């Protein structure tokens, strides 16, 4: 119930053309590697602990056959690992998930019946896989015919289409199992075929694609989380009995886990090396030692291995199966150990940390948009409100330029960036709290400045802030409330929604004072952090100070809740699309890159149109208008 939809989704999102380029090695690892792991680990475990039935040991080996493509991608995304290696690992993860689970099912059947033949199991595995493929093909043919009927009677509905897709993996799995075939392979084939076919470009297909992506993202996350929740529940029940068992010492258990983990990688290395020697010769295979090692230590285990071992029965022929807890314990430990080893070894073997390339063309497009918006600002006779709206749109594009630059930094630099940003937020909030405590500003002004801080920090760090940095900021705020409860409750009690010109003037002074403290702190950090990062934050703060001194910063922030801002923002998107077209026609960017840029603009525009305004800020602005009219 858990594995089928997960593997269906993996098949649906797989890069099939890239996988086909390395299909020989992928197929060998997916079938030969799984069988080698099944027998290698199974027989060694049975030799170490003879009391465990051989079929159960083989089931254990089969559960550790599949590699986790998601875990590999997560480990490798910040490393310079060749694309060819990643395609092999991802393709292997897609196919051997199915073969591993199928081999596991045969081992469990042998455990329940007490009969096992290696030759018969291998033949049955191939037969089961072939029938599973055929079932997947038939299921997709039936599905396509149903879709044609729905379209013929003009009954297209996003919910119905999504429901059909969500049912597919379960339908393929159960029908294949009825024919004693591999339901897992049927689910994978169904997923691969779901992603193929003629792609029509219309509004319905676009809406369906967005809903499907979001739904599957949520479902995949929940199913993966569910596996580890079940693992936690199971381990909480089996860990203590296994760890405290008199049958095995703790040291012996650790030795078993270490030995099996080492054997897992050794068998994989030998198998990969054999393929390279046979296909490329001894001399060339030695030149590609790093590739072989990357393929070896990239074969980490994950969700599928843990979910598979859960299928082990709790009873055999009506009698309890006491070794189930031990097998679950060893499988979980080996799985986690492979992940840890992969995290340690892969960075050493790779060509260093990935430094994402800065997208110069996109930054040029942004700067051209900013230049045209500045021309509008200078050449038009604008009201203050229109000027604030244009300045807010310009600030939005400047933030996007900064984000492109930030995303081009290596992970180590991003970590430093987060730490400095967290420090700036803390200094600014401390200064704000101190000003409120000294009655320099009141509760209404406090709330406006507090929201402004959140807005500025999110514009830079929304996609970068780490969990640790978030918790550091959160904990600091909790500590402030604990240390100054009177101030917190006084602020809550005396909340005032209106903000007048005197408040804005007071906020301007507080902001400039806080900025001076931030600049001093940044200067003191020059010996600790990279000079370029410090200069970036210093320049950013000085630009904000100039806006405040020109009486534009807080007005620019407040105008973002006005429909006029949305109007000017949409004009910015129009200019951006126009520039993308010009760059594409001039040959400065490819059609593929231009379409990617357009996709980003479409997403932003859709969000900008749908984004609800902040009701509290809108309320403040309305109260200010009423107050002014009343004074008149």
Coordinates of C-alpha atoms in Angstrom, one line a residue:
X1 CA 0.0 0.0 0.0
X2 CA 3.0 2.3 0.6
X3 CA 5.6 1.1 -1.8
X4 CA 3.3 0.9 -4.9
X5 CA 2.4 4.6 -5.1
X6 CA 6.0 5.7 -4.2
X7 CA 7.4 3.6 -7.1
X8 CA 4.7 4.7 -9.4
X9 CA 5.7 8.3 -8.8
X10 CA 9.4 7.5 -9.3
X11 CA 8.5 6.0 -12.6
X12 CA 6.4 9.0 -13.6
X13 CA 9.2 11.5 -12.9
X14 CA 12.1 9.4 -14.2
X15 CA 14.3 10.8 -16.9
X16 CA 13.8 7.8 -19.3
X17 CA 16.0 9.0 -22.2
X18 CA 19.0 9.5 -19.8
X19 CA 18.3 6.1 -18.2
X20 CA 18.3 4.4 -21.6
X21 CA 21.8 5.7 -22.4
X22 CA 23.2 3.5 -19.6
X23 CA 20.6 0.8 -19.7
X24 CA 23.1 -2.1 -19.8
X25 CA 24.7 -1.2 -16.5
X26 CA 21.4 -0.2 -14.9
X27 CA 19.8 -3.5 -15.9
X28 CA 22.8 -5.4 -14.6
X29 CA 22.7 -3.7 -11.3
X30 CA 18.9 -3.8 -11.0
X31 CA 18.7 -7.6 -11.6
X32 CA 22.2 -9.0 -11.1
X33 CA 23.0 -6.7 -8.2
X34 CA 19.8 -7.5 -6.4
X35 CA 20.3 -11.2 -6.8
X36 CA 23.9 -11.0 -5.7
X37 CA 22.9 -9.0 -2.6
X38 CA 20.1 -11.4 -1.9
X39 CA 22.3 -14.5 -1.9
X40 CA 25.5 -12.8 -0.6
X41 CA 24.0 -11.1 2.5
X42 CA 21.4 -13.9 3.0
X43 CA 23.9 -16.8 3.2
X44 CA 26.4 -14.8 5.3
X45 CA 23.7 -13.8 7.8
X46 CA 22.5 -17.5 8.0
X47 CA 26.2 -18.5 8.5
X48 CA 26.6 -16.0 11.4
X49 CA 23.2 -16.8 13.0
X50 CA 22.2 -20.3 11.9
X51 CA 19.0 -20.2 14.0
X52 CA 17.4 -17.8 11.6
X53 CA 15.8 -19.8 8.7
X54 CA 17.7 -19.4 5.4
X55 CA 14.6 -18.1 3.6
X56 CA 14.2 -15.3 6.2
X57 CA 17.9 -14.5 5.7
X58 CA 17.4 -14.3 1.9
X59 CA 14.4 -12.0 2.5
X60 CA 16.7 -9.8 4.6
X61 CA 19.2 -9.7 1.7
X62 CA 16.4 -8.9 -0.8
X63 CA 15.2 -6.0 1.3
X64 CA 18.7 -4.5 1.1
X65 CA 18.9 -5.0 -2.7
X66 CA 17.2 -1.7 -3.8
X67 CA 19.0 1.6 -3.7
X68 CA 17.2 4.7 -2.7
X69 CA 17.2 7.2 -5.6
X70 CA 15.8 10.0 -3.5
X71 CA 18.4 9.5 -0.8
X72 CA 21.2 9.5 -3.5
X73 CA 19.8 12.7 -5.1
X74 CA 19.6 14.4 -1.7
X75 CA 23.2 13.4 -0.9
X76 CA 24.6 14.3 -4.3
X77 CA 22.7 17.6 -5.1
X78 CA 25.5 19.7 -3.5
X79 CA 28.3 17.6 -4.9
X80 CA 30.1 17.6 -8.3
X81 CA 29.1 14.0 -9.3
X82 CA 29.1 13.3 -13.1
X83 CA 25.7 13.2 -14.7
X84 CA 26.3 9.8 -16.1
X85 CA 26.8 8.4 -12.6
X86 CA 23.7 10.1 -11.3
X87 CA 21.6 8.7 -14.3
X88 CA 22.8 5.2 -13.5
X89 CA 22.0 5.5 -9.8
X90 CA 18.6 7.0 -10.5
X91 CA 17.7 4.4 -13.1
X92 CA 18.9 1.6 -10.9
X93 CA 16.9 3.0 -8.0
X94 CA 13.8 3.0 -10.2
X95 CA 14.1 -0.6 -11.5
X96 CA 15.8 -2.5 -8.6
X97 CA 13.1 -1.2 -6.2
X98 CA 10.7 -3.4 -8.2
X99 CA 13.1 -6.4 -8.6
X100 CA 14.2 -6.2 -4.9
X101 CA 10.6 -6.2 -3.6
X102 CA 9.7 -9.0 -6.0
X103 CA 12.7 -11.1 -4.9
X104 CA 11.7 -10.4 -1.3
X105 CA 8.2 -11.7 -1.9
X106 CA 9.6 -15.0 -3.3
X107 CA 11.8 -15.3 -0.2
X108 CA 8.8 -14.8 2.1
X109 CA 6.8 -17.4 0.1
X110 CA 9.7 -19.8 0.6
X111 CA 9.7 -19.0 4.3
X112 CA 6.0 -19.8 4.6
X113 CA 6.1 -22.9 2.5
X114 CA 9.5 -24.2 3.6
X115 CA 10.6 -24.9 0.0
X116 CA 13.2 -22.8 -1.8
X117 CA 15.2 -23.4 -5.1
X118 CA 17.6 -20.7 -6.3
X119 CA 17.0 -21.7 -10.0
X120 CA 13.2 -21.8 -9.7
X121 CA 13.3 -18.5 -7.8
X122 CA 15.4 -16.8 -10.6
X123 CA 13.1 -18.1 -13.3
X124 CA 10.0 -17.1 -11.4
X125 CA 11.5 -13.6 -10.8
X126 CA 11.9 -13.1 -14.6
X127 CA 8.5 -14.5 -15.4
X128 CA 6.8 -12.4 -12.7
X129 CA 8.6 -9.3 -14.0
X130 CA 7.5 -9.9 -17.6
X131 CA 3.9 -10.5 -16.6
X132 CA 4.1 -7.4 -14.4
X133 CA 5.2 -5.3 -17.4
X134 CA 2.3 -6.7 -19.5
X135 CA -0.2 -5.9 -16.7
X136 CA 1.1 -2.3 -16.5
X137 CA 0.7 -2.0 -20.3
X138 CA -2.9 -3.2 -20.2
X139 CA -3.8 -1.0 -17.3
X140 CA -2.5 2.1 -19.1
X141 CA -4.3 1.1 -22.3
X142 CA -7.6 0.8 -20.4
X143 CA -7.0 4.1 -18.7
X144 CA -6.3 5.9 -22.0
X145 CA -9.6 4.4 -23.4
X146 CA -11.5 5.7 -20.4
X147 CA -10.0 9.2 -20.8
X148 CA -11.0 9.1 -24.5
X149 CA -14.6 8.4 -23.6
X150 CA -14.6 11.1 -21.0
X151 CA -13.2 13.6 -23.5
X152 CA -15.7 12.5 -26.2
X153 CA -18.7 13.3 -23.9
X154 CA -17.0 16.6 -22.7
X155 CA -16.9 15.5 -19.1
X156 CA -13.4 16.6 -18.3
X157 CA -12.9 17.3 -14.6
X158 CA -9.7 17.9 -12.7
X159 CA -10.8 16.0 -9.6
X160 CA -11.8 13.0 -11.7
X161 CA -8.5 12.9 -13.7
X162 CA -6.5 13.2 -10.5
X163 CA -8.5 10.4 -8.8
X164 CA -7.9 8.1 -11.8
X165 CA -4.1 8.8 -11.6
X166 CA -4.1 8.2 -7.8
X167 CA -5.9 4.8 -8.3
X168 CA -3.5 3.6 -11.0
X169 CA -0.7 2.3 -8.8
X170 CA -3.0 0.4 -6.5
X171 CA -5.0 -1.0 -9.5
X172 CA -1.9 -2.1 -11.3
X173 CA -0.5 -3.7 -8.1
X174 CA -3.5 -5.7 -7.1
X175 CA -4.4 -6.9 -10.6
X176 CA -0.8 -8.1 -11.1
X177 CA -0.8 -9.9 -7.8
X178 CA -4.0 -11.7 -8.9
X179 CA -2.0 -13.2 -11.7
X180 CA 0.8 -14.0 -9.4
X181 CA 3.0 -11.4 -11.1
X182 CA 5.0 -8.5 -9.7
X183 CA 2.6 -5.8 -8.6
X184 CA 5.6 -3.5 -7.9
X185 CA 6.9 -3.8 -11.5
X186 CA 3.4 -3.2 -12.8
X187 CA 3.1 0.0 -10.8
X188 CA 6.5 1.2 -12.1
X189 CA 5.6 0.5 -15.7
X190 CA 2.3 2.3 -15.2
X191 CA 4.1 5.3 -13.8
X192 CA 6.5 5.4 -16.7
X193 CA 3.7 5.2 -19.3
X194 CA 1.7 7.8 -17.4
X195 CA 4.5 10.4 -18.1
X196 CA 4.6 9.5 -21.9
X197 CA 2.2 10.3 -24.6
X198 CA 1.0 13.4 -26.5
X199 CA 1.1 16.5 -24.5
X200 CA -1.6 19.1 -25.3
X201 CA -1.1 22.7 -24.3
X202 CA -4.4 24.1 -23.0
X203 CA -5.7 25.6 -19.8
X204 CA -7.2 22.4 -18.5
X205 CA -4.0 20.4 -19.0
X206 CA -2.0 23.2 -17.3
X207 CA -4.4 23.3 -14.3
X208 CA -4.3 19.5 -14.1
X209 CA -0.5 19.5 -14.1
X210 CA -0.3 22.0 -11.3
X211 CA -2.8 20.1 -9.1
X212 CA -1.2 16.7 -9.9
X213 CA 2.3 18.0 -9.0
X214 CA 1.1 19.5 -5.7
X215 CA -0.9 16.4 -4.8
X216 CA 1.8 13.9 -5.5
X217 CA 4.4 16.0 -3.7
X218 CA 2.2 16.0 -0.6
X219 CA 1.4 12.3 -1.0
X220 CA 5.0 11.2 -1.5
X221 CA 6.1 13.2 1.5
X222 CA 3.4 11.7 3.7
X223 CA 4.1 8.2 2.6
X224 CA 7.9 8.5 3.2
X225 CA 7.2 10.0 6.6
X226 CA 4.7 7.2 7.3
X227 CA 7.4 4.6 6.7
X228 CA 9.7 6.2 9.2
X229 CA 6.9 6.7 11.7
X230 CA 6.1 2.9 11.4
X231 CA 9.9 2.2 11.8
X232 CA 10.0 4.4 15.0
X233 CA 7.0 2.6 16.4
X234 CA 8.4 -0.9 15.5
X235 CA 11.9 0.0 16.8
X236 CA 10.5 1.3 20.1
X237 CA 9.0 -2.2 20.5
X238 CA 11.8 -4.3 19.2
X239 CA 15.0 -2.3 20.0
X240 CA 14.9 -2.9 23.8
X241 CA 14.2 -6.7 23.6
X242 CA 16.9 -7.2 20.9
X243 CA 19.5 -5.0 22.6
X244 CA 18.8 -6.5 26.0
X245 CA 18.6 -10.1 24.7
X246 CA 20.8 -12.7 26.3
X247 CA 21.1 -14.6 23.0
X248 CA 23.3 -11.9 21.5
X249 CA 25.7 -9.5 23.1
X250 CA 25.5 -5.8 22.1
X251 CA 29.0 -6.0 20.7
X252 CA 28.1 -9.0 18.6
X253 CA 25.1 -7.2 17.2
X254 CA 27.3 -4.2 16.2
X255 CA 29.8 -6.6 14.6
X256 CA 27.0 -8.1 12.6
X257 CA 25.8 -4.7 11.4
X258 CA 29.3 -3.5 10.5
X259 CA 30.2 -6.8 8.7
X260 CA 27.0 -6.9 6.6
X261 CA 27.3 -3.2 5.7
X262 CA 30.9 -3.7 4.6
X263 CA 29.9 -6.8 2.7
X264 CA 27.1 -4.9 1.0
X265 CA 29.6 -2.3 -0.4
X266 CA 32.3 -4.9 -1.3
X267 CA 29.8 -7.0 -3.3
X268 CA 28.6 -3.9 -5.1
X269 CA 32.1 -2.8 -5.9
X270 CA 33.1 -6.2 -7.3
X271 CA 30.0 -6.4 -9.4
X272 CA 30.4 -2.9 -10.8
X273 CA 34.1 -3.5 -11.4
X274 CA 33.3 -6.8 -13.3
X275 CA 31.0 -4.9 -15.6
X276 CA 33.7 -2.3 -16.4
X277 CA 36.4 -4.9 -17.0
X278 CA 34.1 -7.0 -19.3
X279 CA 32.9 -4.0 -21.3
X280 CA 35.9 -1.7 -21.4
X281 CA 38.9 -3.8 -20.6
X282 CA 41.2 -4.0 -17.5
X283 CA 43.3 -0.9 -18.3
X284 CA 40.5 1.5 -19.0
X285 CA 38.5 0.2 -16.0
X286 CA 41.4 1.1 -13.8
X287 CA 41.3 4.6 -15.2
X288 CA 37.7 4.8 -14.1
X289 CA 38.3 3.7 -10.5
X290 CA 36.6 6.9 -9.2
X291 CA 33.4 6.2 -11.2
X292 CA 33.3 2.7 -9.8
X293 CA 33.7 3.9 -6.3
X294 CA 31.0 6.6 -6.8
X295 CA 28.6 3.9 -8.1
X296 CA 29.6 1.7 -5.1
X297 CA 29.0 4.2 -2.3
X298 CA 26.1 5.8 -4.1
X299 CA 24.2 2.6 -3.6
X300 CA 22.8 3.7 -0.2
X301 CA 19.6 2.2 1.1
X302 CA 16.5 4.0 2.3
X303 CA 12.7 4.0 2.4
X304 CA 12.0 1.0 0.2
X305 CA 14.4 -1.3 2.2
X306 CA 12.7 -0.3 5.5
X307 CA 9.2 -0.5 4.1
X308 CA 9.9 -3.9 2.5
X309 CA 11.2 -5.6 5.7
X310 CA 7.9 -4.7 7.4
X311 CA 6.2 -7.2 5.1
X312 CA 7.9 -10.1 7.0
X313 CA 5.1 -12.1 8.6
X314 CA 4.8 -12.1 12.4
X315 CA 3.8 -15.8 12.4
X316 CA 4.8 -18.9 10.3
X317 CA 2.3 -21.7 10.0
X318 CA 0.4 -20.3 13.1
X319 CA 3.6 -20.1 15.2
X320 CA 5.3 -16.8 16.3
X321 CA 8.3 -15.7 14.2
X322 CA 10.7 -14.5 17.0
X323 CA 13.5 -13.6 14.5
X324 CA 11.4 -10.9 12.9
X325 CA 12.4 -8.3 15.4
X326 CA 16.1 -9.1 15.0
X327 CA 15.9 -8.9 11.2
X328 CA 14.0 -5.6 11.4
X329 CA 16.7 -4.2 13.8
X330 CA 19.6 -5.3 11.6
X331 CA 17.9 -4.0 8.4
X332 CA 17.3 -0.6 10.0
X333 CA 20.8 -0.3 11.4
X334 CA 22.4 -1.3 8.0
X335 CA 20.2 1.1 6.1
X336 CA 21.1 4.1 8.4
X337 CA 24.8 3.1 8.3
X338 CA 24.9 3.1 4.5
X339 CA 23.4 6.6 4.5
X340 CA 26.0 7.8 7.0
X341 CA 28.9 6.2 5.0
X342 CA 27.5 7.7 1.8
X343 CA 27.4 11.2 3.5
X344 CA 31.1 10.8 4.5
X345 CA 32.5 9.1 1.4
X346 CA 30.7 10.8 -1.5
X347 CA 32.0 14.3 -0.7
X348 CA 35.6 12.8 -0.6
X349 CA 35.2 11.1 -4.0
X350 CA 33.4 13.9 -5.8
X351 CA 35.1 16.9 -7.4
X352 CA 34.2 19.2 -4.5
X353 CA 31.2 21.2 -3.6
X354 CA 28.8 22.3 -6.3
X355 CA 29.0 26.0 -7.0
X356 CA 25.8 26.8 -8.9
X357 CA 26.6 29.1 -11.8
X358 CA 25.3 32.6 -11.7
X359 CA 22.6 33.2 -14.4
X360 CA 24.1 36.3 -16.0
X361 CA 21.4 36.6 -18.7
X362 CA 18.6 36.5 -16.1
X363 CA 20.3 39.2 -14.1
X364 CA 20.7 41.3 -17.2
X365 CA 17.0 41.0 -17.9
X366 CA 16.2 42.0 -14.3
X367 CA 18.5 45.0 -14.6
X368 CA 17.0 46.1 -17.9
X369 CA 13.5 45.9 -16.3
X370 CA 14.8 48.0 -13.4
X371 CA 16.2 50.5 -15.8
X372 CA 12.9 50.9 -17.6
X373 CA 11.0 51.3 -14.4
X374 CA 13.4 54.0 -13.3
X375 CA 12.7 55.7 -16.6
X376 CA 9.0 55.6 -15.8
X377 CA 9.8 57.0 -12.4
X378 CA 11.6 60.0 -13.8
X379 CA 9.7 60.7 -17.0
X380 CA 6.1 60.6 -15.7
X381 CA 4.2 63.1 -13.6
X382 CA 3.4 60.8 -10.8
X383 CA 1.5 61.1 -7.5
X384 CA 3.2 60.1 -4.3
X385 CA 1.2 56.9 -4.3
X386 CA 2.2 56.0 -7.8
X387 CA 5.8 56.8 -7.1
X388 CA 5.7 54.6 -4.0
X389 CA 4.2 51.7 -6.0
X390 CA 6.9 52.0 -8.7
X391 CA 9.6 52.1 -6.1
X392 CA 8.1 49.0 -4.5
X393 CA 8.2 47.1 -7.8
X394 CA 11.8 48.2 -8.4
X395 CA 12.7 46.9 -4.9
X396 CA 11.0 43.6 -5.8
X397 CA 13.2 43.2 -8.9
X398 CA 16.3 44.2 -6.9
X399 CA 15.5 41.5 -4.4
X400 CA 15.2 39.0 -7.3
X401 CA 18.7 40.0 -8.5
X402 CA 20.0 39.4 -5.0
X403 CA 18.3 36.0 -4.9
X404 CA 19.9 34.9 -8.1
X405 CA 23.2 36.0 -6.7
X406 CA 22.6 34.2 -3.4
X407 CA 21.5 31.0 -5.1
X408 CA 24.8 30.9 -7.0
X409 CA 26.8 30.7 -3.7
X410 CA 28.1 27.3 -2.5
X411 CA 26.4 25.8 0.5
X412 CA 29.2 26.8 2.9
X413 CA 28.8 30.5 1.8
X414 CA 25.0 30.2 2.1
X415 CA 25.5 29.0 5.7
X416 CA 27.6 32.1 6.5
X417 CA 25.0 34.2 4.8
X418 CA 22.3 32.8 7.0
X419 CA 24.3 33.3 10.1
X420 CA 24.9 37.0 9.3
X421 CA 21.3 37.5 8.3
X422 CA 20.2 36.0 11.6
X423 CA 22.5 38.4 13.5
X424 CA 21.1 41.4 11.7
X425 CA 17.5 40.4 12.4
X426 CA 18.5 39.9 16.1
X427 CA 20.2 43.3 16.4
X428 CA 17.3 45.1 14.7
X429 CA 14.7 43.4 16.8
X430 CA 16.7 44.2 20.0
X431 CA 16.9 47.8 19.0
X432 CA 13.2 47.9 18.2
X433 CA 12.3 46.3 21.6
X434 CA 14.6 48.8 23.4
X435 CA 12.9 51.8 21.6
X436 CA 9.5 50.5 22.6
X437 CA 10.7 49.9 26.2
X438 CA 11.9 53.5 26.4
X439 CA 8.6 54.8 24.9
X440 CA 10.3 56.2 21.8
X441 CA 7.6 54.5 19.7
X442 CA 4.1 53.1 20.6
X443 CA 2.5 49.8 19.8
X444 CA 1.2 50.8 16.4
X445 CA 4.6 51.9 15.2
X446 CA 6.1 48.9 16.8
X447 CA 3.9 46.5 14.8
X448 CA 4.6 48.3 11.6
X449 CA 8.4 48.2 12.1
X450 CA 8.2 44.5 13.2
X451 CA 6.3 43.6 10.0
X452 CA 8.8 45.6 8.0
X453 CA 11.7 43.6 9.5
X454 CA 9.9 40.4 8.6
X455 CA 9.3 41.6 5.1
X456 CA 12.9 42.6 4.4
X457 CA 14.4 39.4 5.9
X458 CA 12.0 37.2 4.0
X459 CA 12.8 38.9 0.7
X460 CA 16.4 37.6 1.0
X461 CA 16.2 34.5 3.1
X462 CA 12.8 32.9 2.5
X463 CA 14.4 30.2 0.3
X464 CA 17.7 30.1 2.2
X465 CA 17.1 30.2 5.9
X466 CA 18.1 26.9 7.5
X467 CA 16.2 25.1 10.2
X468 CA 19.0 25.9 12.6
X469 CA 18.9 29.6 11.8
X470 CA 15.1 29.7 12.1
X471 CA 15.2 28.1 15.5
X472 CA 18.0 30.5 16.7
X473 CA 15.7 33.4 15.8
X474 CA 12.7 31.8 17.3
X475 CA 14.5 30.9 20.6
X476 CA 15.8 34.5 20.9
X477 CA 12.3 35.8 20.6
X478 CA 11.0 33.4 23.3
X479 CA 13.9 34.4 25.6
X480 CA 13.0 38.1 25.1
X481 CA 9.4 37.5 26.1
X482 CA 10.5 35.5 29.2
X483 CA 13.0 38.3 30.2
X484 CA 10.6 41.1 29.5
X485 CA 7.1 39.8 30.0
X486 CA 5.8 43.2 31.1
X487 CA 6.8 44.8 27.9
X488 CA 5.3 42.0 25.9
X489 CA 1.9 42.1 27.6
X490 CA 1.9 45.9 27.7
X491 CA 2.4 45.9 23.9
X492 CA -0.4 43.4 23.5
X493 CA -2.7 45.3 25.8
X494 CA -2.1 48.7 24.3
X495 CA -2.1 47.7 20.6
X496 CA -3.0 50.7 18.4
X497 CA -3.9 50.2 14.8
X498 CA -3.4 53.8 13.6
X499 CA 0.0 55.1 12.5
X500 CA 0.4 58.8 11.9
X501 CA 3.2 61.0 10.5
X502 CA 4.8 61.4 13.9
X503 CA 5.0 57.6 14.2
X504 CA 6.7 57.4 10.8
X505 CA 9.2 60.1 11.8
X506 CA 10.0 58.2 15.1
X507 CA 10.3 55.0 13.2
X508 CA 12.7 56.6 10.8
X509 CA 15.0 57.7 13.7
X510 CA 14.8 54.2 15.3
X511 CA 15.7 52.6 11.9
X512 CA 18.7 54.8 11.4
X513 CA 19.9 54.2 14.9
X514 CA 19.5 50.4 14.5
X515 CA 21.3 50.6 11.1
X516 CA 24.3 52.2 12.7
X517 CA 24.4 49.4 15.3
X518 CA 24.2 46.8 12.5
X519 CA 26.9 48.5 10.5
X520 CA 29.2 48.5 13.5
X521 CA 28.5 44.8 14.1
X522 CA 29.2 44.0 10.5
X523 CA 32.6 45.8 10.6
X524 CA 33.5 43.7 13.7
X525 CA 32.8 40.6 11.7
X526 CA 35.2 41.2 8.8
X527 CA 37.8 39.0 10.4
X528 CA 35.3 36.2 10.9
X529 CA 33.3 36.0 7.6
X530 CA 34.1 36.5 4.0
X531 CA 34.8 40.1 3.0
X532 CA 32.4 40.0 0.0
X533 CA 29.5 38.8 2.1
X534 CA 30.1 41.6 4.6
X535 CA 30.3 44.2 1.8
X536 CA 27.0 42.8 0.4
X537 CA 25.2 43.4 3.7
X538 CA 26.8 46.7 4.3
X539 CA 25.8 48.0 0.8
X540 CA 22.3 46.6 1.3
X541 CA 21.9 48.4 4.6
X542 CA 23.2 51.7 3.3
X543 CA 20.8 51.5 0.4
X544 CA 17.9 51.0 2.9
X545 CA 19.2 54.0 5.0
X546 CA 19.1 56.2 1.9
X547 CA 15.5 55.2 1.2
X548 CA 14.6 56.1 4.8
X549 CA 16.4 59.4 4.6
X550 CA 14.4 60.2 1.4
X551 CA 11.2 59.4 3.2
X552 CA 10.4 56.5 0.9
X553 CA 11.0 53.2 2.7
X554 CA 8.0 52.8 4.9
X555 CA 5.7 54.3 2.3
X556 CA 7.1 51.8 -0.2
X557 CA 6.3 49.0 2.2
X558 CA 2.7 50.1 3.0
X559 CA 1.8 50.6 -0.7
X560 CA 2.4 46.9 -1.3
X561 CA -1.1 46.3 0.1
X562 CA -2.7 48.6 -2.5
X563 CA -4.2 47.5 -5.8
X564 CA -1.9 50.1 -7.5
X565 CA 1.1 48.1 -6.5
X566 CA -0.3 45.0 -8.2
X567 CA -1.0 47.0 -11.4
X568 CA 2.6 48.3 -11.5
X569 CA 4.0 44.8 -10.7
X570 CA 2.0 43.3 -13.6
X571 CA 3.6 46.0 -15.8
X572 CA 7.0 44.8 -14.6
X573 CA 6.1 41.3 -15.6
X574 CA 5.1 42.6 -19.1
X575 CA 8.5 44.3 -19.5
X576 CA 10.2 41.1 -18.3
X577 CA 8.4 39.0 -20.9
X578 CA 9.2 41.5 -23.6
X579 CA 12.9 41.4 -22.8
X580 CA 12.9 37.6 -22.7
X581 CA 11.4 37.6 -26.2
X582 CA 14.1 40.1 -27.4
X583 CA 16.9 38.1 -25.9
X584 CA 15.6 34.9 -27.5
X585 CA 15.2 36.5 -30.9
X586 CA 18.7 38.0 -30.7
X587 CA 20.1 34.6 -29.9
X588 CA 21.3 35.6 -26.4
X589 CA 19.4 32.8 -24.8
X590 CA 18.1 29.5 -26.1
X591 CA 14.5 28.6 -26.6
X592 CA 14.7 26.2 -23.6
X593 CA 16.1 28.9 -21.3
X594 CA 13.6 31.4 -22.5
X595 CA 10.7 29.0 -21.7
X596 CA 12.2 28.4 -18.3
X597 CA 12.3 32.2 -17.7
X598 CA 8.7 32.6 -18.9
X599 CA 7.6 29.8 -16.6
X600 CA 9.0 31.7 -13.7
X601 CA 7.2 34.9 -14.7
X602 CA 3.9 33.0 -15.1
X603 CA 4.2 31.6 -11.6
X604 CA 5.0 34.9 -10.1
X605 CA 2.2 36.7 -11.9
X606 CA -0.3 34.0 -10.9
X607 CA 0.8 34.3 -7.3
X608 CA 0.7 38.2 -7.4
X609 CA -2.8 38.2 -8.7
X610 CA -4.1 35.6 -6.1
X611 CA -2.0 36.8 -3.2
X612 CA -4.3 38.3 -0.5
X613 CA -3.3 41.6 1.0
X614 CA -2.3 41.7 4.6
X615 CA -5.5 42.6 6.5
X616 CA -3.8 44.2 9.4
X617 CA -1.7 46.6 7.2
X618 CA -4.8 47.3 5.1
X619 CA -6.7 48.1 8.3
X620 CA -3.9 50.5 9.4
X621 CA -4.0 52.3 6.1
X622 CA -7.8 52.6 6.2
X623 CA -7.7 54.0 9.7
X624 CA -5.1 56.5 8.7
X625 CA -7.4 57.7 5.9
X626 CA -10.3 58.0 8.2
X627 CA -8.2 59.9 10.8
X628 CA -7.0 62.4 8.1
X629 CA -10.6 62.9 6.8
X630 CA -11.8 63.4 10.4
X631 CA -9.1 66.0 11.1
X632 CA -10.1 67.9 8.0

